[in-house]
Coordinates of C-alpha atoms in Angstrom, one line a residue:
X116 CA 0.1 -0.1 -0.1
X117 CA 1.3 3.1 -0.9
X118 CA 1.2 6.2 1.9
X119 CA 2.8 9.7 1.0
X120 CA 4.2 10.5 4.0
X121 CA 4.5 14.7 3.4
X122 CA 7.3 15.1 6.2
X123 CA 9.4 12.2 3.7
X124 CA 8.3 14.0 0.7
X125 CA 10.2 17.5 2.0
X126 CA 13.0 16.0 3.8
X127 CA 13.9 14.7 0.4
X128 CA 13.1 17.4 -2.1
X129 CA 15.0 19.1 0.4
X130 CA 17.8 16.7 0.7
X131 CA 18.0 16.6 -3.8
X132 CA 17.8 20.6 -4.0
X133 CA 20.6 20.8 -1.7
X134 CA 22.9 18.4 -3.4
X135 CA 21.7 18.9 -7.5
X136 CA 22.3 23.0 -6.2
X137 CA 20.2 24.7 -9.2
X138 CA 21.0 27.6 -7.9
X139 CA 24.8 27.2 -7.0
X140 CA 25.0 26.3 -10.8
X141 CA 23.7 29.3 -12.4
X142 CA 26.8 30.7 -12.9
X143 CA 27.8 28.3 -14.8
X144 CA 24.6 27.3 -16.8
X145 CA 24.9 31.4 -18.0
X146 CA 28.4 30.5 -18.8
X147 CA 27.3 27.1 -20.4
X148 CA 24.8 28.9 -21.9
X149 CA 27.3 31.4 -23.5
X150 CA 29.3 29.2 -24.9
X151 CA 27.0 26.8 -26.6
X152 CA 24.9 29.1 -28.1
X153 CA 21.6 27.4 -26.0
X154 CA 19.9 25.3 -23.2
X155 CA 17.0 23.7 -24.4
X156 CA 15.3 23.6 -20.3
X157 CA 12.5 21.3 -21.4
X158 CA 15.3 18.8 -22.8
X159 CA 17.8 19.0 -19.8
X160 CA 14.9 18.3 -18.0
X161 CA 13.2 15.9 -19.4
X162 CA 16.6 14.5 -18.9
X163 CA 17.4 14.6 -15.2
X164 CA 14.0 13.6 -14.5
X165 CA 14.3 10.0 -16.5
X166 CA 18.3 9.7 -15.4
X167 CA 17.1 10.1 -12.0
X168 CA 14.1 7.5 -12.0
X169 CA 16.1 4.9 -14.4
X170 CA 19.0 5.6 -11.1
X171 CA 16.4 5.2 -8.4
X172 CA 14.8 1.8 -9.4
X173 CA 18.4 0.1 -11.2
X174 CA 20.8 0.8 -9.2
X175 CA 20.3 -1.5 -6.6
X176 CA 20.4 -4.4 -9.2
X177 CA 23.8 -2.7 -10.3
X178 CA 25.1 -2.9 -7.5
X179 CA 24.4 -6.3 -6.7
X180 CA 25.5 -7.4 -10.0
X181 CA 28.8 -5.8 -8.7
X182 CA 28.3 -7.5 -5.4
X183 CA 28.2 -3.7 -3.5
X184 CA 25.3 -3.4 -0.6
X185 CA 22.9 0.0 -0.7
X186 CA 24.7 0.4 2.4
X187 CA 28.2 0.6 1.3
X188 CA 27.1 2.6 -1.7
X189 CA 25.9 5.1 1.1
X190 CA 28.8 5.5 3.1
X191 CA 30.8 6.3 -0.2
X192 CA 28.2 8.4 -1.6
X193 CA 27.8 11.0 1.9
X194 CA 31.9 11.2 1.0
X195 CA 31.1 12.6 -2.2
X196 CA 28.6 14.6 -1.0
X197 CA 30.3 15.9 1.9
X198 CA 33.5 17.0 -1.5
X199 CA 31.0 18.6 -3.0
X200 CA 29.9 20.0 0.0
X201 CA 33.5 21.2 0.3
X202 CA 33.7 23.0 -3.4
X203 CA 30.7 24.8 -1.9
X204 CA 31.8 26.4 0.9
X205 CA 35.5 26.7 0.2
X206 CA 34.7 27.7 -3.5
X207 CA 37.5 25.5 -5.1
X208 CA 36.9 23.1 -8.1
X209 CA 37.9 19.6 -7.2
X210 CA 35.6 17.3 -10.1
X211 CA 36.6 18.6 -13.4
X212 CA 34.0 20.3 -15.7
X213 CA 33.9 19.2 -19.4
X214 CA 34.7 20.7 -21.9
X215 CA 31.5 22.5 -23.9
X216 CA 29.4 21.5 -26.9
X217 CA 26.3 21.5 -28.9
X218 CA 24.7 19.2 -27.3
X219 CA 25.2 21.0 -23.6
X220 CA 21.7 20.5 -22.9
X221 CA 22.4 16.6 -22.0
X222 CA 25.7 16.6 -21.7
X223 CA 27.4 18.4 -19.2
X224 CA 24.4 19.9 -18.1
X225 CA 21.3 17.0 -17.6
X226 CA 24.4 14.5 -16.9
X227 CA 26.8 15.4 -15.0
X228 CA 26.1 19.0 -13.7
X229 CA 22.5 18.2 -12.4
X230 CA 22.2 14.4 -12.2
X231 CA 25.4 13.1 -11.4
X232 CA 27.3 11.1 -9.2
X233 CA 26.5 12.9 -6.0
X234 CA 22.8 13.0 -7.1
X235 CA 22.7 9.5 -7.8
X236 CA 24.5 8.1 -4.9
X237 CA 22.0 10.6 -2.2
X238 CA 18.6 9.0 -5.0
X239 CA 20.4 5.5 -3.4
X240 CA 21.3 6.3 0.0
X241 CA 17.5 7.7 -0.2
X242 CA 15.9 4.7 -0.5
X243 CA 18.0 2.9 2.5
X244 CA 16.0 6.0 5.0
X245 CA 12.5 6.8 2.5
X246 CA 9.3 5.3 0.8
X247 CA 10.0 5.3 -2.7
X248 CA 6.9 7.1 -3.7
X249 CA 7.9 10.2 -1.2
X250 CA 11.3 10.0 -3.1
X251 CA 9.6 10.0 -6.8
X252 CA 8.1 12.7 -5.4
X253 CA 10.7 14.4 -4.2
X254 CA 13.0 13.9 -7.7
X255 CA 9.8 15.6 -9.5
X256 CA 9.6 18.1 -7.5
X257 CA 12.7 19.3 -7.8
X258 CA 13.1 18.6 -12.0
X259 CA 9.9 21.0 -12.4
X260 CA 12.5 23.4 -10.0
X261 CA 15.4 22.8 -12.5
X262 CA 12.8 23.6 -15.6
X263 CA 11.8 27.0 -13.5
X264 CA 14.9 27.9 -13.1
X265 CA 16.3 26.7 -16.6
X266 CA 13.7 28.5 -17.8
X267 CA 14.2 32.5 -16.0
X268 CA 18.3 31.8 -15.3
X269 CA 19.2 34.9 -17.2
X270 CA 15.9 36.9 -14.5
X271 CA 17.4 35.3 -11.5
X272 CA 21.1 36.3 -12.2
X273 CA 19.5 39.7 -12.4
X274 CA 18.0 39.4 -9.3
X275 CA 20.2 37.5 -7.0
X276 CA 23.3 39.4 -7.7
X277 CA 26.3 37.5 -7.5
X278 CA 27.1 38.5 -4.2
X279 CA 23.0 36.9 -3.3
X280 CA 24.8 33.6 -5.5
X281 CA 27.8 33.2 -3.8
X282 CA 26.0 33.3 -0.3
X283 CA 23.0 30.2 -1.7
X284 CA 26.4 28.6 -2.8
X285 CA 27.8 28.2 1.1
X286 CA 24.4 28.3 2.6
X287 CA 23.9 25.4 0.6
X288 CA 27.3 23.9 1.4
X289 CA 26.7 23.4 4.6
X290 CA 23.7 22.2 4.2
X291 CA 25.6 19.2 2.6
X292 CA 27.8 18.9 4.3
X293 CA 25.1 18.2 7.4
X294 CA 23.2 15.6 4.9
X295 CA 26.8 13.5 4.5
X296 CA 27.8 13.7 8.2
X297 CA 23.9 12.2 8.5
X298 CA 24.7 9.7 5.8
X299 CA 27.7 8.5 7.4
X300 CA 26.6 8.0 10.7
X301 CA 23.4 6.5 10.4
X302 CA 24.7 4.1 7.6
X303 CA 27.9 3.1 9.9
X304 CA 25.8 2.8 12.8
X305 CA 28.5 5.5 14.3

């Protein structure tokens, strides 16, 4: 029986919102649009949604094929999330950016920038703590938000300004840091 838990939906939505960090990637998206010429927000958003749903359902099977349990993957994911949080807080890059091409709406925007390793790891980690239907709603809500941001990125840049974007980036970095520690503790039972 499907039970929708508003608290779980809100938690999942906020966790995914922080890890996707679509607001924090606005400067990167603006740079990509300038280099590629155009960002197709519909195509990028649809790709993000499909990738996250597929990984939510197939991620466990993929891990079982290579003989890794979800808790181990969640611990590894917590470390990836920790590194992403440190990137946001410290303003340094540990992960290399890919070259921009004419398919920028899919690669690297939808994958790996929005639905990348951190997002996929987070999905499997969330699956160990939350009900699947609540995760799907969280994915859908985040996809809608990603679409709205991609569609209105120029307006948001003017509204927030450089200082506002930097503040948001640091704030989401701290949230991600707390999430990574929580995932690590809950999956190592510390």
